[in-house]
Amino acid sequence: MTPQQFIAKWKPAELSERSACQQHFLDLCELLDQPKPAEVDPKGDWYTFERGTDKVAGGRGWADVWMQGKFGWEYKGKHKDLKAAYQQLLQYREALENPPLLVVCDLDRFEIHTNFTGTVKTVHAFDLDGLADPKNILLLRQLFTNPEALKPGKTQAVITEEIAHRFARLADGMRARDIPAERAAHFLMKLMFCMFAEDVELLPRDLFKKTVANAKRDSARLTKLLRSLFDCMAKGESFGAESIEHFNGGLFDNNDAIDLNQAEINALLDAAECDWSQVEPTIFGTVFERTLDPNKRSQIGAHFTSRADIETLLQPVMMEPLRREWTEVKAKADELWSKAKGTKAKSKARLNFELCVTGFLDRLAHVTVLDPACGSGNFLFVALHLLLDLEKEVLTYLAQHGINRVPYVGPTHQLFGLEINPFAQQLAQVVIWIGYLQWMHFNGLLRHRDPVLDPFESVKQTDSILDLSEPARPKEPKWPEAEFIVGNPPFLGDKRMRGELGDEYVTALRKLYEDRIPGQSDLCCYWFEKARAQIERRKCKRAGLLATQSIRGGANRTVVDRIKKSGDIFWANSDRNWILDGANVHVSMIGFDDGGEKTKTLDSKPVATINSQLASSAAVADAATLAENAKLGFIGVAQKAPFDISFERAREWLDALNPHRRPNSDVLRPICNAQDITRRSRGIWNIDFGLGMPVEEAAKYGLPFEWVKKVVGPLRTNHREARQTKLWWLFARPCPDMRLALGPHKRFLATPRVSKHRVFAWLDPGILCDSAVVAFARSDDYFFGVLHSRAHEVWARAQGTQVRERESGFRYTPSTCFETFPFPKATPEKQAAIAAPAKELDELRSNWLNPPEWTKTETLEFPGSVDGPWKRYIHDPDARGIGTVRYPRIVPSYAHFAIQLKPRTLTNLYNEMPTWLANAHRKLDEAVFAAYGWSPDLTDDDLLAKLLELNLSRAGQAAPAAHSEAVEDPDADE
């Protein structure tokens, strides 16, 4: 049969659907040269007419044609409502095994609806005359042969980004015109909802689009029309000739509309052209954020998060236990059905079956979810979708057994949120309602509601962690009871909290929780502690929250330790990419309960346990501080102001004269930060007035003091700590213990606090380390060798915290990484056996970093005192103790060598890991492991277990020891 023959036969046909549909389809098979159902599947198992199904919302249905894994096809009589036919297919697509294509046809018109998961819904439509077009013949043929060819190229996420980009132009225009953010945000919410509502036909089709288009040249008229439309939506009245549903729900409580300029009207029209029914509701939070004050984002938790990211947390925390329950209920129901099948409709056996399944439906309808930092509601709307998906699966199962029930899962009685910002709170309600209506629309269950939107009072505007309603008596807010607590608390490190939240707020917060959360913990820790307490008080069953990776170490880890003590961690993702304010960060995700969940999953792998460092290996967080390692490792000085100067300025000042005849070298010295170790030295010097030099004495060092007075003074006098101590010319933390410990040594060992590779390097005692460096008061090669061995690196990685992804490095702190590390009890011979390869490693590295052929030793000479930082370099001191400093330093021999030396850094060297370097480390590891009496082939987990055992044995205990980075963190606020 040719297309022309097919058109000629069916164009005049006036047969009913029942009389014509099968013959119509058989003729199509002839036209397309495709097999007919009875020819290839006489039993009707996978390709058949009249595939019997049960509708989710009730009643029996029959798909007119069905091919497994390909399509479901519904016919209607000529000129009948194809929309109704499509709604029918949506009602029983699950019973048809969710085919990728859904086809509706009225003998004259064809519509092919795509049904691929996670993609934009696309409709290919044409009429009978269109069969003459080869592209439409190809579309029909691909139904049978290659449905994937019709898979939309755009995902829902992509189209959401496009819509966000278009609509953001409107939001940006309002910001540029200084429209108050709160007013603009509320207006934008109404516009977005109107565009969504017309595309799911809660508003008459194209009503909003036509309204804007008809007044696009008259801003005042458009404002008047929008106010009228908002009024009608609030009350359910007529708008012109169109009847408008009663929306209610708070969103349209006022009819405020902003006069738009021509560019903004064009942007609105452009956005209205998009299909808003396809949008991911996360867009609403994204656009709303553009109207917020960026300085307030940390307080309101308004974070953009994709649906896939949210499901990563919700599936294990909320859905896995519910699905386990459903699996058990279904197994029991299947057994009951085997007894009920064939009995009368109201038999006891059938009643038992029905009660078994409807009992679980009732259970689903009473699941409660709380997001205590809900922002724009993204976690809650995704949670709602997942509950609706599971409910539909259960309803489909019932329908297949001849029992029909309506969906009951809904937002107003099952979702709870806490949000401090009133407009984010309003937005959360809108997002959740849109998410609900969108799900109902795509599943063919969207029905008339009056009102369309119910008031949504379970998302509260409140601070989640601190109630200051009585400023003199701060207290904890009470959280609603909920079976599941989920969410993304604001990512705000302890060092930024005072600047973002204010001294009064942070002081009250720290005081209120001081018996549970150390003072230097990140803001998100308070949400973890509150959730833990809810579980402990049996007001919640399971919680799943996000945190920055620093929750695994230092002061933050205390809150995870508390979770382990009162319950347990059953699921964690220790390192996951995350988008925050447009930047790629890395987070940890943690699911925890009262210890009832016995299955443990870490980074998608089953494990026996998950410790407070989010690892499954030995619980090294339980390691004790060892007295033998005390007062050896120190974090460098914290300046809290720009005391650094260039080498050129320092060189000029070193020869300057002072009124008290003391040399400026007393207060000038090179300073080392992490980059000076991992890269090339920056050549930066520092003004250091020591531990407590009086301001009158400091002023006698003329040029350095005047610089500090001019540059440092204004900054330090405004710093909280400097205001309290009034020592603005001194470092915030000058580290007296470190200075005293390093004093006797001719060299000392140093390592960056944060680095990709755990590298150690020797430094001269004249160099001052800043807070980005850990300095060790040891100068022997044995010590260098043990710290640079694999044994210490594995221990330090387990005890430290990863900054972002592994490439960005991990944080090393003396208290956790060093003071707990058990050195081998090595004999002098074994110590010498370690020192030799350690010395060789250092020499090989030094020759690579600074080849003698490209460098020379240059001696700096300047006045110095025997009681100053340069005492070991003083020559020929006079009676006053003032002599000449002769300080040797390595510099490039010629300028072109400086260029060649630039890429020679420890980071680049360890990235490359040449064979000679790997061999040197292998020799060192063999010597160190021999001193322990262990095989160098131990796995990391086995090595950690042995080191922990050794640590606890040395400490004479098997109980955990508390560690807190906050005790020594020079960058901490308190």
GROMACS .gro file of C-alpha atoms in nm, residues 162 297 374 389 394 483 498 531 610 787 884:
model
   11
  162GLU     CA    1   1.743   2.775   2.874
  297ARG     CA    2   2.266   3.389   5.098
  374CYS     CA    3   1.458   2.447   5.296
  389ASP     CA    4   0.610   0.765   4.226
  394VAL     CA    5   0.122   0.064   4.456
  483GLU     CA    6   0.991   1.066   6.005
  498ARG     CA    7   3.103   3.652   6.249
  531ALA     CA    8   1.881   1.634   6.372
  610ILE     CA    9   3.135   0.393   5.870
  787LEU     CA   10   5.732   1.158   5.837
  884THR     CA   11   7.749   4.163   6.047
   0.00000   0.00000   0.00000
